[in-house]
Amino acid sequence: MYHQMKYTYILLLNLFILNRLMAQDNKATTISLDKVKLEFMLEHGEPNYAVYFNNEPVIKRSRLGIVLKDDNALANDFELLGTDKKQVDEVWNPVWGEVSHIRNHYEQATIHLKQLHTNRLMNIVFRVFADGVGFRYEFLKQPGLKYFIVDDELTEFSLTGDHKTFWIPGDYDTNEYQYTESALSQVDAWKVSNAATDIAVRVAPDQYAVQTPLMMKTVGGLYINIHEAALVNYSSMQLHVDRSTFKLTARLVPDAVGNKAYMHAPSHTPWRTIIVSDKAADILASKMILNLNEPSKIQNTSWIKPMKFVGVWWEMQTGKSTWNYANSADTLNAKGQLIPNGKHGANTTNVKRYIDFAAKNGIQGVLVEGWNTGWEDWFGNWKENVFSFVTPYPDFDIKAITKYAASKGVKMIMHNETSASATDYERQMDTSFRFMKKFGYPAVKTGYVGKIIPRGEHHDGAWMTGHYVRVVQKAAAYHIMLDAHEPVRPTGLQRTYPNWMACEAGRGNEYNAFGQGNMPAHETIMPFTRLMGGPMDYTPGIFKIKGYVTGEPNRQVHTTLAKQLALYITMYSPLQMAADLPENYQKHLDAFQFIKDVPVDWDDTKILEAEPGEYITIARKQKGKDNWFAGAITNENSREATLPLNFLDKGKIYTATIYRDADNADWKENPEAYKIEKVKVTAGTMLHIKLANGGGAAVSIMVGK
């Protein structure tokens, strides 16, 4: 009798739990804003979500969950404890940016879950914006979960079809690939990675993994962008592509021992972001990733000042001069001193030439690379101790240069290449930044070329994502602005740390100095991909389009000169380089006038027309003034850019200076041919500008000029 009662009790208990889970399955939580709707549901205790635009599915029912190192997955056997909803509608003002104020408007649902067999609690927070969805996992302070290791993430994005996709391989150490445009079903990371011999360090273990931000377009005309926001204390997310079902699954970059994150509750993951619209321009205009980041942690931001700069850089990329002072570390005289090679670019006389050019043309800064000892033996040997960040080469008189720059009203920008030895840089950071403050350098360009030290770590792994944040925090303590090269791709942290002005983290203009270069469509894709997370130091402004590389007479930039001007508008950065040599600008001072005039900080931005891989036209309003500047670019095909000027103040007459491709211009055959025209315009004017193959146009629109 006792055994029968016990059996009956267990059966009833199991039925109770099953019914409870089934009851949960019948309850879906829905939140929406404008055309975007999100639905969350439990299916047999497993959390799932779906996203809709105009009631059409964007992300079909997709799995959610986290796998911990103890082999326990926070992925199933959940019950729903409750749901909290709220709406936020606020406006905040960025320290610098593409607009002077940003609306942060969203509907939020916090899903409170309890895993029955472990009693562990986990929240999933969803925010729905007018242009997309962000969500993250939150781990509460609780008895059964204090310190824990993330082994995997089960987040899925189940797409509705074989979308057109703009992608690069899911590489642990580089984002510097050219973009491939293909159907999802054609993704093959290994094919692209193996062919990219112009990238020194490549680690792409998953043949079907792609990097974020991932840009897609459906056959129905929806534009979808998947990325992440606020990447802190966690590994960066890549996406594994199931080429038959079109399901994307999160793939986290492992550390040296295979782990993805080390967490201490209460804590949370980065936000996973899905931006969606039926207009490509809305993708570029989205501020959702910024809105998902925390407000500035820097109270006094008055020292953070966007600027343009020139620099001793392109001449070394093109072989005119060298970073290294001597030919090798073993090239020594009888006194044990390095014997100069006679081609060192960062010498006092040459640097003064750049300072003179900057001062004469109203350029605020000068960057100098190769000024410090260590360049003779810096790459390819996985050395930990390479550079001194306070020891100049014998021909770089830092005291004289500092005094000379100050007399000309020019700021010097420091360069700290780490050769990927992050450990050594962390030991030297305070010393380096104190040195910068002593000599009045307000900004630093860092670099991480090579295989990461600590050995076994990757550029995009959790240890390094922490390192980049430590660097920007330390820089903030010394009132130094940061431009990071070869870091993880940005995720909007420039809101939290507004001294993090720019990153490379993508294939910049430098690739036109070596390797395969950048194809004409490249700059029409980058704003939809790499720049979704933050500004890029793309180093535009190359005027000598052909024959600039020593020993490579056929090397050329795959744009026209006019397109290089347009990039100052379409490739946003608050630190913008005029990257070419002063002597090349001297030959085209009429075109250089646009670089002199164009600001790097804006009150407003209008995306006038856009299509990924084809064309982009953007207009921006200068911070604190009534002037507007516009840029239009195209891929390898010629087209007409259309600029309606209805954003101008009504009743005012402006002068538009148009820097456009000449009628016979062509990126390959006649790239330096351009024409400059001036016309009077008003808010009722519609400009139509022909763009050459691989070409572009830049326009300054000023009141009364």
XYZ file of C-alpha atoms in Angstrom:
705
model
C 0.000 0.000 0.000
C 2.844 2.368 0.948
C 4.691 1.716 -2.331
C 1.497 2.279 -4.319
C 0.907 5.612 -2.535
C 4.553 6.622 -3.115
C 4.301 5.754 -6.814
C 1.030 7.675 -7.098
C 2.614 10.688 -5.376
C 5.621 10.727 -7.744
C 3.342 10.353 -10.764
C 1.161 13.229 -9.594
C 4.237 15.349 -8.897
C 5.623 14.711 -12.367
C 2.241 15.493 -13.916
C 2.118 18.692 -11.875
C 5.562 19.768 -13.103
C 4.704 18.802 -16.696
C 1.417 20.694 -16.580
C 3.170 23.644 -15.046
C 5.744 23.708 -17.848
C 3.033 23.251 -20.474
C 1.095 26.093 -18.923
C 4.211 28.221 -19.168
C 4.566 27.239 -22.834
C 1.156 28.685 -23.566
C 2.184 32.101 -22.248
C 4.114 34.292 -24.669
C 5.430 37.714 -23.718
C 5.195 40.312 -26.460
C 6.609 43.835 -26.609
C 6.637 46.157 -29.597
C 7.511 49.656 -30.738
C 6.516 51.141 -34.052
C 6.996 48.365 -36.665
C 9.222 46.112 -34.536
C 7.796 43.353 -32.353
C 9.493 40.796 -30.131
C 7.933 37.625 -28.798
C 9.393 35.516 -25.976
C 8.110 32.045 -25.111
C 9.060 28.918 -23.146
C 8.842 25.635 -25.021
C 9.043 22.678 -22.622
C 11.129 24.852 -20.313
C 13.434 26.098 -23.072
C 13.581 29.892 -23.686
C 12.928 31.063 -27.239
C 12.307 34.368 -28.979
C 11.180 35.709 -32.350
C 11.376 39.131 -34.019
C 8.915 40.682 -36.475
C 8.931 43.782 -38.665
C 5.562 44.971 -39.948
C 4.202 41.650 -38.634
C 6.509 39.748 -40.987
C 9.086 37.417 -39.368
C 12.677 38.629 -39.281
C 14.015 36.097 -36.778
C 11.974 32.913 -36.530
C 11.611 31.139 -33.208
C 15.182 30.847 -31.937
C 16.831 29.259 -28.944
C 18.415 31.126 -26.046
C 20.775 29.928 -23.336
C 24.223 29.840 -21.755
C 26.433 26.815 -21.085
C 28.566 26.937 -17.934
C 31.906 25.214 -17.441
C 30.421 22.660 -15.021
C 28.491 21.198 -17.972
C 25.279 22.656 -16.654
C 23.418 24.551 -19.324
C 21.213 27.460 -18.367
C 19.130 26.565 -21.377
C 16.201 24.357 -20.350
C 14.022 23.112 -17.485
C 13.028 26.709 -16.721
C 9.855 28.013 -15.199
C 8.701 31.577 -15.626
C 8.663 33.419 -12.316
C 7.350 36.644 -13.783
C 7.831 39.427 -16.297
C 8.529 43.087 -15.640
C 7.837 45.636 -18.340
C 8.702 49.286 -18.639
C 9.018 52.019 -21.252
C 11.866 54.512 -21.467
C 11.836 57.672 -23.581
C 14.716 60.038 -22.941
C 17.235 62.212 -24.775
C 20.964 62.348 -24.099
C 23.775 64.433 -25.552
C 26.968 62.706 -26.720
C 30.282 64.422 -26.055
C 30.969 64.268 -29.799
C 29.423 62.429 -32.701
C 27.258 62.446 -35.789
C 24.392 64.203 -34.002
C 24.204 66.542 -31.001
C 21.419 64.664 -29.229
C 20.123 61.091 -29.306
C 16.676 59.796 -28.438
C 16.690 56.599 -26.384
C 13.182 55.198 -26.713
C 12.388 51.553 -26.030
C 9.989 49.044 -24.539
C 11.657 46.646 -22.107
C 10.648 43.248 -20.819
C 12.674 41.478 -18.141
C 11.958 37.745 -18.123
C 12.589 36.165 -14.704
C 13.462 32.469 -15.047
C 14.220 29.703 -12.545
C 15.827 26.429 -13.545
C 13.928 23.714 -11.707
C 16.625 21.074 -11.229
C 19.290 23.555 -10.036
C 17.184 26.363 -8.532
C 19.396 28.806 -10.420
C 17.928 32.133 -11.456
C 18.538 33.892 -14.759
C 16.938 36.929 -16.345
C 16.713 37.694 -20.031
C 16.243 41.394 -20.721
C 14.754 42.461 -24.047
C 14.592 46.004 -25.359
C 12.581 46.812 -28.453
C 13.390 50.023 -30.310
C 11.768 51.496 -33.410
C 14.725 50.153 -35.408
C 15.450 46.824 -33.762
C 15.935 44.641 -30.716
C 18.627 44.215 -28.080
C 18.757 41.446 -25.464
C 21.156 40.102 -22.869
C 21.392 37.502 -20.114
C 21.566 38.602 -16.478
C 22.842 36.455 -13.599
C 21.532 37.388 -10.179
C 23.376 37.185 -6.891
C 22.257 33.816 -5.510
C 23.501 30.888 -3.372
C 24.036 28.492 -6.281
C 25.851 30.856 -8.631
C 28.661 33.131 -7.472
C 31.862 32.706 -9.516
C 31.333 30.851 -12.777
C 32.879 30.310 -16.201
C 31.009 30.612 -19.486
C 31.799 27.675 -21.757
C 29.430 28.468 -24.617
C 26.474 30.550 -25.667
C 23.463 28.952 -27.356
C 21.920 32.146 -28.753
C 20.425 31.581 -32.188
C 19.231 33.860 -34.961
C 16.993 31.730 -37.199
C 16.665 33.641 -40.439
C 13.787 33.370 -42.847
C 15.749 32.619 -46.008
C 18.981 32.567 -47.927
C 19.627 36.292 -47.595
C 22.134 38.354 -49.523
C 24.961 38.830 -47.024
C 28.016 41.047 -46.664
C 30.509 39.098 -44.584
C 34.079 38.485 -43.525
C 35.390 35.275 -41.913
C 34.902 34.705 -38.208
C 38.578 35.201 -37.441
C 39.854 35.326 -33.846
C 42.657 37.770 -34.639
C 41.725 40.069 -37.496
C 38.833 41.998 -38.989
C 40.894 43.225 -41.939
C 39.372 41.133 -44.716
C 37.668 42.483 -47.792
C 33.936 41.886 -47.634
C 32.362 39.105 -49.638
C 28.864 39.628 -51.001
C 27.057 36.299 -51.334
C 24.040 34.301 -50.282
C 24.243 32.820 -46.781
C 24.387 29.372 -48.329
C 27.655 30.318 -50.054
C 29.580 31.327 -46.927
C 33.010 29.667 -46.813
C 35.341 31.373 -44.356
C 38.296 29.118 -45.143
C 38.257 29.928 -48.831
C 38.431 33.656 -48.069
C 40.909 33.328 -45.200
C 43.321 31.143 -47.149
C 43.360 33.638 -50.009
C 43.951 36.682 -47.780
C 47.735 36.449 -47.770
C 48.078 40.209 -47.249
C 46.838 39.736 -43.640
C 49.711 38.589 -41.436
C 47.885 36.824 -38.580
C 44.775 34.792 -39.438
C 42.989 32.287 -37.183
C 39.635 31.130 -38.534
C 38.895 27.645 -37.113
C 35.235 27.446 -38.196
C 34.758 27.113 -41.948
C 31.250 28.541 -41.712
C 31.715 31.308 -39.136
C 31.340 35.000 -39.964
C 32.155 38.138 -38.058
C 29.747 40.750 -36.781
C 28.454 43.325 -37.590
C 26.779 41.145 -40.200
C 24.724 42.927 -42.865
C 21.978 41.135 -44.801
C 19.163 41.921 -47.235
C 16.138 39.713 -47.837
C 14.484 39.109 -51.190
C 11.530 41.062 -49.795
C 13.675 44.149 -49.256
C 14.305 43.996 -45.502
C 17.728 45.063 -44.231
C 18.998 43.171 -41.178
C 22.129 43.881 -39.166
C 23.314 41.599 -36.328
C 26.001 42.698 -33.876
C 26.521 43.246 -30.154
C 26.708 46.204 -27.783
C 28.683 46.974 -24.624
C 31.292 44.204 -24.922
C 32.848 44.179 -21.443
C 34.228 41.241 -19.395
C 33.223 38.785 -22.116
C 34.490 37.279 -25.346
C 33.406 38.755 -28.667
C 30.631 37.006 -30.569
C 30.954 35.486 -34.009
C 28.206 33.645 -35.870
C 28.200 30.063 -37.168
C 26.144 29.765 -40.364
C 24.028 26.685 -41.014
C 24.041 26.900 -44.802
C 20.979 24.675 -45.203
C 18.623 26.048 -42.539
C 19.992 29.645 -42.515
C 20.278 29.542 -38.741
C 23.046 31.608 -37.144
C 24.433 30.482 -33.785
C 26.639 32.492 -31.438
C 30.284 31.420 -31.382
C 32.417 33.002 -28.654
C 36.156 33.453 -29.156
C 37.997 31.214 -26.628
C 40.873 32.230 -24.401
C 44.162 30.330 -24.025
C 42.486 27.515 -22.065
C 39.255 27.433 -24.069
C 37.024 29.513 -21.790
C 34.810 32.356 -22.971
C 34.206 34.496 -19.873
C 34.900 34.542 -16.141
C 31.945 35.988 -14.299
C 30.950 36.946 -10.778
C 27.256 37.342 -10.047
C 25.563 39.734 -10.215
C 26.693 40.184 -13.811
C 25.445 40.119 -17.363
C 26.515 39.413 -20.924
C 26.877 42.022 -23.677
C 23.743 42.916 -25.596
C 22.954 40.957 -28.757
C 21.601 43.395 -31.336
C 19.306 43.046 -34.334
C 18.724 46.224 -36.344
C 16.033 45.943 -39.003
C 14.314 48.220 -41.500
C 12.851 48.270 -44.981
C 15.116 51.263 -45.727
C 18.887 50.893 -45.928
C 19.330 54.490 -44.747
C 17.680 53.590 -41.419
C 20.435 51.066 -40.712
C 23.098 53.758 -41.042
C 21.051 56.208 -38.975
C 20.460 53.777 -36.103
C 21.723 54.778 -32.665
C 20.510 51.581 -30.986
C 23.986 50.220 -30.243
C 25.004 53.487 -28.588
C 21.757 53.526 -26.611
C 22.467 50.053 -25.225
C 25.766 51.233 -23.742
C 26.123 52.863 -20.340
C 26.393 56.668 -20.029
C 29.818 58.268 -19.800
C 31.919 57.253 -16.826
C 34.033 60.377 -17.360
C 32.613 63.346 -15.466
C 34.738 66.140 -16.921
C 34.933 65.723 -20.696
C 36.102 69.233 -21.594
C 39.541 67.888 -22.581
C 38.084 65.533 -25.202
C 38.369 67.414 -28.491
C 37.851 65.899 -31.962
C 40.564 66.859 -34.443
C 42.069 66.370 -37.865
C 45.695 65.381 -38.210
C 48.466 64.655 -40.693
C 51.322 62.306 -40.027
C 54.559 60.537 -40.779
C 52.840 57.295 -41.778
C 51.895 56.983 -45.442
C 55.476 57.566 -46.551
C 56.468 54.470 -44.566
C 53.553 52.432 -45.877
C 54.627 53.272 -49.423
C 58.363 52.635 -48.943
C 59.654 56.212 -49.105
C 60.938 55.954 -45.541
C 61.085 53.402 -42.719
C 59.801 53.008 -39.173
C 63.164 51.534 -38.121
C 66.213 53.731 -37.542
C 68.714 51.009 -38.488
C 68.432 48.130 -40.930
C 68.514 45.577 -38.112
C 69.056 45.338 -34.378
C 72.526 43.924 -35.108
C 73.637 46.845 -37.321
C 75.966 48.430 -34.736
C 79.077 50.588 -34.772
C 82.164 50.065 -32.640
C 80.473 51.770 -29.702
C 77.510 49.400 -29.875
C 75.200 52.082 -31.277
C 72.699 51.532 -34.069
C 73.967 52.626 -37.477
C 71.265 54.752 -39.164
C 69.899 53.523 -42.470
C 69.346 57.029 -43.829
C 65.658 56.373 -44.521
C 64.178 56.779 -41.050
C 60.988 58.843 -41.404
C 60.562 60.017 -37.803
C 63.473 62.439 -37.821
C 63.338 65.964 -36.455
C 63.657 67.761 -39.787
C 60.958 65.663 -41.472
C 58.564 65.971 -38.542
C 58.944 69.762 -38.558
C 57.941 69.693 -42.227
C 54.647 68.024 -41.270
C 54.160 70.494 -38.408
C 54.635 73.381 -40.840
C 52.108 71.898 -43.245
C 49.558 71.335 -40.460
C 49.980 74.860 -39.102
C 49.686 76.468 -42.533
C 46.473 74.589 -43.319
C 44.655 74.686 -39.993
C 45.181 70.990 -39.215
C 45.230 70.509 -35.453
C 47.510 67.497 -35.019
C 50.568 65.602 -36.263
C 51.061 61.860 -35.733
C 54.561 60.409 -35.860
C 55.164 56.669 -36.161
C 58.579 55.067 -35.716
C 59.872 57.695 -33.266
C 60.736 55.245 -30.462
C 63.299 52.475 -30.137
C 62.456 48.868 -30.996
C 61.410 48.915 -34.654
C 64.408 46.947 -35.912
C 63.071 43.686 -34.504
C 59.411 44.208 -33.749
C 57.330 41.781 -35.818
C 57.080 38.058 -36.402
C 59.087 36.682 -33.481
C 56.398 36.674 -30.754
C 58.678 38.693 -28.479
C 57.286 40.077 -25.250
C 59.651 42.999 -24.659
C 60.027 44.984 -27.866
C 59.473 48.729 -27.536
C 60.290 51.476 -25.119
C 57.495 54.027 -25.123
C 59.661 56.782 -23.651
C 62.967 56.393 -25.542
C 63.255 58.297 -28.842
C 65.643 57.347 -31.610
C 68.782 59.569 -31.785
C 67.394 61.608 -34.727
C 64.054 62.406 -33.006
C 64.565 65.400 -30.710
C 61.338 65.281 -28.759
C 62.078 68.436 -26.774
C 62.785 70.473 -29.890
C 59.768 69.037 -31.700
C 57.480 69.731 -28.739
C 58.663 73.337 -28.554
C 58.346 73.797 -32.326
C 54.836 72.326 -32.500
C 53.689 74.518 -29.594
C 55.043 77.615 -31.334
C 52.937 76.715 -34.373
C 49.788 75.895 -32.399
C 49.918 72.225 -33.403
C 49.312 69.218 -31.114
C 51.468 66.103 -31.390
C 49.803 62.666 -31.403
C 51.686 59.802 -29.764
C 52.122 56.386 -31.361
C 52.379 53.253 -29.215
C 52.705 50.110 -31.326
C 52.730 47.127 -28.947
C 53.513 44.410 -31.531
C 50.575 42.605 -29.823
C 52.489 42.307 -26.537
C 49.646 43.488 -24.352
C 51.404 42.359 -21.174
C 54.379 44.610 -21.863
C 52.112 47.535 -22.711
C 50.185 47.182 -19.479
C 53.471 47.314 -17.553
C 54.497 50.469 -19.429
C 51.161 52.288 -19.679
C 51.579 54.621 -16.724
C 55.134 55.440 -17.776
C 54.036 56.081 -21.351
C 51.077 58.258 -20.438
C 53.124 60.306 -17.953
C 55.641 60.840 -20.761
C 52.832 62.016 -23.046
C 51.540 64.462 -20.459
C 55.056 65.835 -19.902
C 55.396 66.626 -23.597
C 51.800 67.730 -24.174
C 50.458 64.879 -26.326
C 46.618 64.817 -26.002
C 46.017 61.596 -27.976
C 47.599 58.211 -28.631
C 47.308 55.769 -31.513
C 47.903 52.242 -30.260
C 48.619 49.167 -32.364
C 48.452 45.380 -31.896
C 50.101 43.894 -34.983
C 51.027 40.245 -34.506
C 50.151 37.288 -32.288
C 48.899 38.304 -28.874
C 50.938 38.025 -25.683
C 49.767 36.554 -23.246
C 50.538 33.695 -25.631
C 47.489 31.720 -26.627
C 45.151 34.711 -26.299
C 43.452 36.278 -29.316
C 42.697 39.855 -30.338
C 38.958 39.194 -29.952
C 39.036 36.992 -26.829
C 37.878 37.950 -23.346
C 41.344 38.754 -21.972
C 41.976 41.249 -24.753
C 38.500 42.801 -24.655
C 39.345 43.513 -21.030
C 42.747 44.898 -22.003
C 41.309 47.433 -24.451
C 38.976 48.704 -21.725
C 41.857 48.913 -19.245
C 43.812 51.004 -21.747
C 40.988 53.480 -22.338
C 40.347 53.753 -18.600
C 44.016 54.444 -17.904
C 44.122 56.949 -20.774
C 41.099 58.737 -19.308
C 42.886 59.059 -15.971
C 45.632 61.002 -17.793
C 43.180 62.966 -20.010
C 44.374 61.223 -23.167
C 42.242 60.375 -26.199
C 42.583 56.903 -27.757
C 42.707 55.656 -31.347
C 43.160 51.862 -31.201
C 44.425 49.871 -34.190
C 44.013 46.095 -34.527
C 41.584 45.847 -31.572
C 38.323 43.939 -31.344
C 35.637 45.608 -33.476
C 33.828 48.311 -31.483
C 30.471 47.840 -29.776
C 29.459 51.378 -28.809
C 31.733 51.758 -25.785
C 32.626 55.258 -26.998
C 29.478 56.370 -25.174
C 30.799 55.036 -21.854
C 34.381 56.125 -22.539
C 34.129 59.145 -24.860
C 37.928 59.447 -24.958
C 37.833 56.239 -27.055
C 37.599 58.312 -30.195
C 38.267 55.813 -32.945
C 39.413 52.325 -33.861
C 40.755 50.632 -36.908
C 39.404 47.069 -36.403
C 38.750 46.731 -40.113
C 40.367 46.942 -43.518
C 41.570 50.519 -43.825
C 43.035 52.620 -46.611
C 46.499 51.269 -45.746
C 45.729 48.095 -47.694
C 46.018 50.169 -50.857
C 49.752 50.376 -50.073
C 50.239 46.612 -50.059
C 48.525 43.357 -50.947
C 45.305 43.298 -52.901
C 44.136 46.790 -52.016
C 40.472 47.605 -51.389
C 37.943 47.067 -54.142
C 35.733 50.013 -55.241
C 32.674 48.660 -53.380
C 34.583 48.402 -50.089
C 33.703 51.829 -48.720
C 30.033 51.366 -49.634
C 29.916 48.257 -47.410
C 31.959 49.370 -44.394
C 29.399 51.833 -42.948
C 26.840 48.983 -42.911
C 29.263 46.591 -41.229
C 32.366 47.701 -39.351
C 31.168 51.262 -38.594
C 27.901 50.109 -37.004
C 29.773 49.704 -33.708
C 31.714 52.954 -33.793
C 33.959 55.366 -35.708
C 36.811 54.076 -37.840
C 40.241 55.565 -38.404
C 40.133 54.696 -42.100
C 42.904 57.218 -42.994
C 41.255 58.789 -46.052
C 42.566 61.605 -48.247
C 45.009 59.889 -50.604
C 45.534 62.242 -53.579
C 48.303 60.450 -55.469
C 46.192 57.550 -56.697
C 48.773 55.771 -58.863
C 52.496 55.059 -58.701
C 53.007 55.940 -55.053
C 54.623 52.692 -53.852
C 58.373 52.327 -54.228
C 59.104 49.475 -56.616
C 55.407 48.925 -57.419
C 54.596 51.216 -60.367
C 51.230 49.559 -61.020
C 49.934 49.840 -57.451
C 46.934 52.151 -57.107
C 44.097 53.162 -54.851
C 40.784 51.781 -56.124
C 38.967 55.119 -55.911
C 39.015 58.478 -57.588
C 40.487 61.508 -55.848
C 37.000 62.978 -55.419
C 35.871 59.812 -53.632
C 38.756 60.202 -51.183
C 37.251 63.582 -50.254
C 33.777 62.086 -49.884
C 35.103 59.544 -47.377
C 35.510 62.341 -44.816
C 31.715 62.359 -44.669
C 30.763 58.729 -45.301
C 33.449 57.118 -43.063
C 32.851 58.951 -39.797
C 35.566 59.524 -37.218
C 36.126 62.340 -34.707
C 39.862 61.802 -35.304
C 40.357 62.128 -39.063
C 43.671 61.846 -40.814
C 44.693 63.640 -43.971
C 46.766 60.621 -44.814
C 48.777 61.575 -47.908
C 52.149 63.298 -48.101
C 52.256 67.125 -47.914
C 53.859 67.324 -51.355
C 50.940 65.432 -52.897
C 48.477 67.865 -51.334
C 50.524 70.832 -52.574
C 49.792 69.752 -56.150
C 46.024 69.892 -55.528
C 45.482 72.682 -53.022
C 42.118 73.511 -54.587
C 40.835 70.007 -53.744
C 42.643 70.038 -50.391
C 40.449 72.992 -49.431
C 37.647 70.529 -48.661
C 39.861 68.664 -46.160
C 40.760 72.002 -44.572
C 37.085 72.986 -44.285
C 35.405 69.701 -43.321
C 34.664 69.353 -39.579
C 34.944 66.187 -37.492
C 32.103 66.889 -35.052
C 28.477 67.328 -36.023
C 25.099 68.624 -34.862
C 23.040 66.588 -37.310
C 23.342 63.880 -39.953
C 21.019 63.026 -42.845
C 21.366 59.735 -44.723
C 20.111 60.881 -48.119
C 20.422 57.604 -50.030
C 22.133 54.284 -49.417
C 22.390 50.712 -50.613
C 25.059 48.368 -49.190
C 27.678 47.472 -51.746
C 26.450 50.112 -54.188
C 26.221 53.728 -53.019
C 25.957 56.051 -50.006
C 25.124 59.760 -49.828
C 25.263 61.546 -46.463
C 24.939 65.195 -45.369
C 26.138 66.490 -41.994
C 25.690 69.809 -40.174
C 28.768 71.343 -38.573
C 28.742 71.502 -34.768
C 27.637 74.937 -33.642
C 27.375 76.427 -37.150
C 24.942 76.559 -40.057
C 27.343 74.939 -42.539
C 26.590 71.549 -44.053
C 28.926 69.077 -45.742
C 27.943 66.151 -47.940
C 29.656 63.105 -49.385
C 28.493 60.694 -52.075
C 30.301 57.503 -53.086
C 29.655 54.634 -55.465
C 31.061 51.180 -56.187
C 32.735 50.244 -59.466
C 29.702 51.535 -61.379
C 29.054 55.105 -62.397
C 25.794 56.617 -61.150
C 24.073 59.897 -60.375
C 23.924 60.960 -56.753
C 20.784 62.838 -55.696
C 21.008 65.395 -52.902
C 17.756 67.092 -51.875
C 18.776 70.070 -49.742
C 15.515 70.414 -47.808
C 17.461 70.170 -44.545
C 18.840 73.700 -45.093
C 17.278 76.639 -43.275
C 14.401 78.008 -45.313
C 14.874 81.541 -46.564
C 18.694 81.395 -46.509
C 20.962 81.379 -49.530
C 24.021 79.144 -49.331
C 27.039 78.628 -51.559
C 27.666 74.989 -52.426
C 31.197 74.092 -53.491
C 31.062 70.780 -55.338
C 34.201 68.653 -55.609
C 33.273 66.003 -58.146
C 34.733 63.534 -60.599
C 35.598 65.063 -63.946
C 33.478 63.892 -66.854
C 36.294 61.615 -68.024
C 37.271 60.340 -64.558
C 37.490 56.631 -63.810
C 38.985 54.896 -60.761
C 41.233 52.743 -62.915
C 42.019 54.790 -66.001
C 41.829 58.426 -64.872
C 41.398 58.567 -61.091
C 42.885 61.986 -60.317
C 40.619 63.915 -62.688
C 38.234 66.155 -60.756
C 36.269 69.358 -61.160
C 35.285 72.034 -58.644
C 32.103 74.055 -59.127
C 30.303 76.681 -57.056
C 26.555 77.213 -57.149
C 24.016 79.124 -55.050
C 21.537 76.808 -53.330
C 18.523 76.983 -51.013
C 16.365 74.511 -49.141
C 14.454 73.947 -52.375
C 17.506 72.920 -54.411
C 18.024 69.378 -55.655
C 21.613 68.580 -56.622
C 22.313 65.864 -59.175
C 25.980 64.878 -59.327
C 27.480 62.285 -61.634
C 29.845 59.866 -59.917
C 32.470 58.113 -62.037
C 33.188 54.392 -61.870
C 34.621 53.959 -58.360
C 34.071 57.644 -57.788
C 32.486 60.131 -55.470
C 31.732 63.732 -54.702
C 32.157 66.051 -51.730
C 30.125 69.201 -51.167
C 30.569 72.065 -48.720
C 27.430 74.164 -48.218
C 28.100 77.424 -46.430
C 25.981 80.444 -45.640
C 26.882 83.556 -47.590
C 30.154 82.263 -49.029
